[in-house]
Amino acid sequence: MKRILPIVIVALFAAMFCAGTYVDAKEAVTAGGTNVNSSAAAMALVDGDTGELIYSKNCDARREPASTTKICTAITVIENQTILDVPMPIPDEAVGVEGSSLYLQKGEMLTVRDLLYGLMLQSGNDCAVALAIIVGGSVDGFVRMMNETAAKAGAENTHFANPHGLHHEDHYTTARDLCAISYYAMKNELFREIVSTKRHTTPYHNHNYQRNFPNKNKILFNYEGGNGIKTGYTRHSGRCLVSSATRNGKTYICTVLNCGDMFEECMRLMDCAFMRR
């Protein structure tokens, strides 16, 4: 009996830590997952093997996704571009794009594969524009393809207006939809390879050295089994993160939107998911 009691106490504390409190029973059922307390304005956690919604908070509220938009950008490129390793000229429109950047230069040549790594590891907005024009012919044409990809992934409350996630009044998604898009994207081997890469090097035009950039996603470095996916931030969206981890053959995907402690919160929620098995 003395040995059983501490185990029970630990289990109770773990349950309190993970589950939080129900906001409303009806809302929890409607959300399709256990509605939990979270420091995020909106969040969703899904089973990475089945897509089942496990935890949620305001998961259907429309919010700006910032650079987590690039999850859909990347998988749209991968599914529609077969030439990945032939250097291509960087479109003029991709030079000098505001925000996070790989500082692409006019006349520079890069492969689509390298641009994808720049997009997902360094969150290059210039990479997003370059890929959009290379694959879609124009930014507007590519954005239409992105929205088709989102719909195919099961996102029902999402509309993208650009390939990078900079503020736009008609650019929105939900925590549930971002999980759906990420669940869909993670089925692709190349996508998984890119988002789980901690560092990538690529030639630097007119320089005698290479670009060497690390992944900004701390989940890969600080969380056991971490294997993705994408960070994001703008003044309008707040800090956003879609994370993924696999342990003992089991994967969970977690999205937090407008969450100051986004890494810690994703790790806490994924811990809870792994403990429930």
Short mmCIF file of C-alpha atoms in Angstrom, two decimals:
data_model
loop_
_atom_site.label_atom_id
_atom_site.label_comp_id
_atom_site.label_asym_id
_atom_site.label_seq_id
_atom_site.Cartn_x
_atom_site.Cartn_y
_atom_site.Cartn_z
CA MET A 1 0.00 0.00 0.00
CA LYS A 2 2.87 2.36 0.89
CA ARG A 3 4.41 1.82 -2.53
CA ILE A 4 1.14 2.34 -4.41
CA LEU A 5 0.24 5.66 -2.75
CA PRO A 6 3.16 7.73 -4.15
CA ILE A 7 2.45 6.38 -7.63
CA VAL A 8 -1.19 7.44 -7.35
CA ILE A 9 -0.19 10.91 -6.13
CA VAL A 10 2.26 11.37 -9.03
CA ALA A 11 -0.39 10.24 -11.50
CA LEU A 12 -2.89 12.72 -10.06
CA PHE A 13 -0.43 15.62 -10.30
CA ALA A 14 0.44 14.63 -13.86
CA ALA A 15 -3.22 14.57 -14.79
CA MET A 16 -3.76 18.03 -13.25
CA PHE A 17 -0.66 19.39 -15.02
CA CYS A 18 -1.67 18.06 -18.41
CA ALA A 19 -5.40 18.30 -18.58
CA GLY A 20 -5.93 21.70 -16.99
CA THR A 21 -9.63 22.39 -16.54
CA TYR A 22 -12.55 21.96 -18.90
CA VAL A 23 -13.78 25.29 -20.17
CA ASP A 24 -17.17 23.95 -21.12
CA ALA A 25 -18.29 20.37 -21.68
CA LYS A 26 -20.27 21.17 -24.81
CA GLU A 27 -17.39 23.18 -26.28
CA ALA A 28 -15.00 20.31 -25.59
CA VAL A 29 -17.19 17.86 -27.49
CA THR A 30 -17.64 20.28 -30.36
CA ALA A 31 -13.89 20.84 -30.54
CA GLY A 32 -13.35 17.11 -30.91
CA GLY A 33 -10.67 16.92 -28.26
CA THR A 34 -10.11 17.56 -24.57
CA ASN A 35 -10.35 21.32 -24.04
CA VAL A 36 -7.38 22.29 -21.88
CA ASN A 37 -5.88 25.31 -20.21
CA SER A 38 -3.01 26.74 -22.22
CA SER A 39 -0.96 29.92 -22.31
CA ALA A 40 -1.65 30.06 -26.06
CA ALA A 41 -4.53 32.14 -27.38
CA ALA A 42 -5.39 29.11 -29.52
CA MET A 43 -3.93 25.60 -29.68
CA ALA A 44 -4.47 22.12 -31.01
CA LEU A 45 -2.60 18.86 -30.60
CA VAL A 46 -3.22 15.91 -32.88
CA ASP A 47 -2.10 12.32 -33.15
CA GLY A 48 0.58 12.38 -35.85
CA ASP A 49 -0.36 8.88 -37.00
CA THR A 50 -4.14 9.26 -37.27
CA GLY A 51 -4.82 12.99 -37.29
CA GLU A 52 -7.14 12.64 -34.28
CA LEU A 53 -7.54 15.83 -32.25
CA ILE A 54 -6.36 15.15 -28.69
CA TYR A 55 -6.17 18.57 -26.97
CA SER A 56 -7.61 21.91 -27.99
CA LYS A 57 -8.27 25.49 -26.96
CA ASN A 58 -10.05 27.92 -29.25
CA CYS A 59 -8.87 25.62 -32.02
CA ASP A 60 -11.36 26.94 -34.60
CA ALA A 61 -10.75 30.64 -33.95
CA ARG A 62 -9.36 32.44 -36.99
CA ARG A 63 -5.87 33.79 -36.34
CA GLU A 64 -2.86 35.01 -38.30
CA PRO A 65 -0.29 32.20 -38.61
CA ALA A 66 2.81 34.30 -39.42
CA SER A 67 5.61 32.12 -40.82
CA THR A 68 3.88 28.84 -39.95
CA THR A 69 2.23 29.68 -43.29
CA LYS A 70 5.41 28.29 -44.85
CA ILE A 71 4.37 24.75 -43.93
CA CYS A 72 1.76 24.99 -46.68
CA THR A 73 4.21 26.84 -48.94
CA ALA A 74 6.77 24.04 -48.64
CA ILE A 75 4.43 21.10 -49.21
CA THR A 76 2.81 22.92 -52.16
CA VAL A 77 6.25 23.36 -53.74
CA ILE A 78 7.24 19.75 -53.09
CA GLU A 79 4.05 18.38 -54.63
CA ASN A 80 4.21 20.57 -57.72
CA GLN A 81 7.91 20.85 -58.56
CA THR A 82 9.86 17.87 -59.88
CA ILE A 83 13.11 19.73 -60.66
CA LEU A 84 14.72 20.23 -57.25
CA ASP A 85 18.47 20.23 -57.85
CA VAL A 86 19.04 22.40 -60.93
CA PRO A 87 20.17 25.96 -60.06
CA MET A 88 17.57 28.53 -61.10
CA PRO A 89 17.78 32.33 -61.27
CA ILE A 90 16.27 34.17 -58.33
CA PRO A 91 13.33 36.32 -59.54
CA ASP A 92 13.81 40.05 -59.08
CA GLU A 93 10.66 40.20 -56.94
CA ALA A 94 12.35 37.99 -54.32
CA VAL A 95 15.22 40.42 -53.69
CA GLY A 96 14.75 42.68 -50.68
CA VAL A 97 11.53 41.16 -49.33
CA GLU A 98 10.86 42.53 -45.84
CA GLY A 99 11.19 40.49 -42.66
CA SER A 100 13.28 37.38 -42.10
CA SER A 101 15.49 36.79 -45.09
CA LEU A 102 18.25 34.76 -46.70
CA TYR A 103 19.34 38.03 -48.41
CA LEU A 104 19.03 36.58 -51.89
CA GLN A 105 20.84 38.64 -54.52
CA LYS A 106 19.83 39.80 -57.97
CA GLY A 107 21.14 37.34 -60.57
CA GLU A 108 21.86 34.66 -57.98
CA MET A 109 21.26 31.00 -58.84
CA LEU A 110 19.90 28.53 -56.27
CA THR A 111 18.18 25.17 -56.45
CA VAL A 112 14.60 24.68 -55.32
CA ARG A 113 15.87 22.27 -52.68
CA ASP A 114 18.18 24.92 -51.18
CA LEU A 115 15.36 27.47 -51.28
CA LEU A 116 13.15 25.02 -49.38
CA TYR A 117 15.79 24.70 -46.67
CA GLY A 118 16.11 28.48 -46.54
CA LEU A 119 12.34 28.74 -46.29
CA MET A 120 11.89 26.29 -43.42
CA LEU A 121 15.12 26.63 -41.40
CA GLN A 122 15.79 30.37 -41.67
CA SER A 123 12.21 31.34 -42.47
CA GLY A 124 13.31 33.31 -45.51
CA ASN A 125 10.48 35.47 -46.82
CA ASP A 126 12.59 36.04 -49.93
CA CYS A 127 12.78 32.25 -50.39
CA ALA A 128 8.97 32.10 -50.16
CA VAL A 129 8.55 34.66 -52.95
CA ALA A 130 11.22 33.01 -55.11
CA LEU A 131 9.62 29.58 -54.75
CA ALA A 132 6.16 30.99 -55.43
CA ILE A 133 7.23 32.52 -58.72
CA ILE A 134 9.36 29.55 -59.81
CA VAL A 135 6.59 27.02 -59.11
CA GLY A 136 3.42 29.04 -59.62
CA GLY A 137 4.51 31.51 -62.29
CA SER A 138 3.50 34.37 -60.02
CA VAL A 139 2.85 34.95 -56.33
CA ASP A 140 -0.92 35.13 -56.91
CA GLY A 141 -0.88 31.94 -58.97
CA PHE A 142 1.07 30.10 -56.30
CA VAL A 143 -1.21 31.34 -53.51
CA ARG A 144 -4.15 29.78 -55.34
CA MET A 145 -2.22 26.51 -55.34
CA MET A 146 -1.55 26.89 -51.59
CA ASN A 147 -5.24 27.27 -50.86
CA GLU A 148 -5.96 24.18 -52.94
CA THR A 149 -3.35 22.28 -50.91
CA ALA A 150 -4.89 23.48 -47.64
CA ALA A 151 -8.33 22.32 -48.75
CA LYS A 152 -6.91 18.96 -49.81
CA ALA A 153 -5.36 18.61 -46.35
CA GLY A 154 -8.75 19.13 -44.74
CA ALA A 155 -8.35 22.75 -43.64
CA GLU A 156 -11.86 24.20 -43.61
CA ASN A 157 -11.29 27.64 -42.11
CA THR A 158 -8.08 28.80 -43.81
CA HIS A 159 -7.29 31.37 -46.47
CA PHE A 160 -3.76 32.27 -47.50
CA ALA A 161 -3.03 35.58 -49.20
CA ASN A 162 0.75 35.22 -49.51
CA PRO A 163 3.43 32.51 -49.29
CA HIS A 164 5.35 33.90 -46.28
CA GLY A 165 2.82 34.92 -43.62
CA LEU A 166 3.43 38.65 -43.40
CA HIS A 167 0.37 40.55 -42.20
CA HIS A 168 -2.59 40.67 -44.57
CA GLU A 169 -6.23 41.21 -43.62
CA ASP A 170 -7.34 38.18 -45.65
CA HIS A 171 -4.62 35.81 -44.44
CA TYR A 172 -5.80 33.50 -41.67
CA THR A 173 -6.06 29.96 -40.41
CA THR A 174 -6.87 28.11 -37.18
CA ALA A 175 -4.91 25.91 -34.80
CA ARG A 176 -6.95 22.90 -35.94
CA ASP A 177 -6.33 23.67 -39.61
CA LEU A 178 -2.59 24.17 -39.10
CA CYS A 179 -2.45 20.77 -37.46
CA ALA A 180 -4.35 19.29 -40.40
CA ILE A 181 -1.98 20.87 -42.93
CA SER A 182 1.04 19.76 -40.91
CA TYR A 183 -0.32 16.22 -40.51
CA TYR A 184 -0.74 16.11 -44.28
CA ALA A 185 2.72 17.56 -44.97
CA MET A 186 4.51 15.23 -42.56
CA LYS A 187 3.43 12.27 -44.67
CA ASN A 188 5.89 13.49 -47.31
CA GLU A 189 9.43 12.16 -46.89
CA LEU A 190 11.21 15.24 -48.26
CA PHE A 191 9.15 17.57 -46.10
CA ARG A 192 9.98 15.52 -42.99
CA GLU A 193 13.66 15.53 -43.93
CA ILE A 194 13.77 19.31 -44.33
CA VAL A 195 11.91 20.28 -41.15
CA SER A 196 13.94 17.88 -39.02
CA THR A 197 17.30 19.22 -40.29
CA LYS A 198 19.21 21.20 -37.67
CA ARG A 199 21.63 22.93 -40.04
CA HIS A 200 22.04 23.36 -43.79
CA THR A 201 24.71 24.87 -46.02
CA THR A 202 24.27 26.24 -49.50
CA PRO A 203 26.45 28.21 -51.96
CA TYR A 204 26.57 31.98 -51.54
CA HIS A 205 26.54 33.83 -54.86
CA ASN A 206 29.70 35.88 -55.56
CA HIS A 207 31.29 34.83 -52.26
CA ASN A 208 34.10 32.38 -51.60
CA TYR A 209 32.24 30.76 -48.73
CA GLN A 210 28.90 29.07 -48.16
CA ARG A 211 25.79 30.16 -46.35
CA ASN A 212 25.54 28.17 -43.15
CA PHE A 213 22.28 28.50 -41.28
CA PRO A 214 20.78 26.67 -38.30
CA ASN A 215 17.14 25.79 -37.81
CA LYS A 216 15.36 28.35 -35.61
CA ASN A 217 13.11 25.65 -34.15
CA LYS A 218 14.37 24.88 -30.62
CA ILE A 219 12.15 21.79 -30.44
CA LEU A 220 14.78 19.98 -32.54
CA PHE A 221 17.51 20.77 -30.02
CA ASN A 222 15.73 20.80 -26.66
CA TYR A 223 13.00 18.15 -26.84
CA GLU A 224 13.46 14.39 -26.93
CA GLY A 225 12.24 13.07 -30.27
CA GLY A 226 11.66 16.57 -31.70
CA ASN A 227 11.45 16.45 -35.50
CA GLY A 228 9.73 19.65 -36.67
CA ILE A 229 8.08 21.80 -37.77
CA LYS A 230 7.99 25.65 -38.02
CA THR A 231 8.17 28.84 -35.96
CA GLY A 232 6.48 32.15 -36.71
CA TYR A 233 6.12 35.70 -35.45
CA THR A 234 4.68 39.02 -36.51
CA ARG A 235 3.44 41.90 -34.40
CA HIS A 236 -0.13 41.00 -35.38
CA SER A 237 0.09 37.25 -34.83
CA GLY A 238 2.29 37.02 -31.76
CA ARG A 239 4.61 34.05 -31.35
CA CYS A 240 3.43 30.92 -33.16
CA LEU A 241 4.79 27.40 -33.38
CA VAL A 242 3.87 24.10 -34.96
CA SER A 243 5.94 21.36 -33.32
CA SER A 244 6.29 17.63 -33.83
CA ALA A 245 7.96 14.81 -31.93
CA THR A 246 8.22 11.05 -32.19
CA ARG A 247 8.97 8.68 -29.33
CA ASN A 248 8.85 4.90 -29.45
CA GLY A 249 7.19 5.03 -32.84
CA LYS A 250 4.45 7.44 -31.74
CA THR A 251 4.14 10.97 -33.16
CA TYR A 252 2.23 14.05 -31.97
CA ILE A 253 1.86 17.42 -33.69
CA CYS A 254 1.09 20.52 -31.65
CA THR A 255 0.14 24.03 -32.79
CA VAL A 256 0.16 27.08 -30.50
CA LEU A 257 -0.84 30.53 -31.77
CA ASN A 258 -0.07 33.82 -30.03
CA CYS A 259 1.86 32.07 -27.28
CA GLY A 260 4.68 33.90 -25.51
CA ASP A 261 6.27 30.71 -24.19
CA MET A 262 5.61 28.77 -27.38
CA PHE A 263 8.46 26.28 -27.07
CA GLU A 264 7.80 25.49 -23.43
CA GLU A 265 4.06 25.21 -23.98
CA CYS A 266 4.40 22.85 -26.95
CA MET A 267 6.82 20.70 -24.97
CA ARG A 268 4.43 20.61 -22.00
CA LEU A 269 1.47 19.61 -24.14
CA MET A 270 3.41 16.97 -26.06
CA ASP A 271 4.68 15.59 -22.73
CA CYS A 272 1.06 15.23 -21.69
CA ALA A 273 0.21 13.44 -24.91
CA PHE A 274 3.08 11.00 -24.55
CA MET A 275 2.17 10.31 -20.89
CA ARG A 276 -1.41 9.42 -21.77
CA ARG A 277 -0.36 6.34 -23.75
#
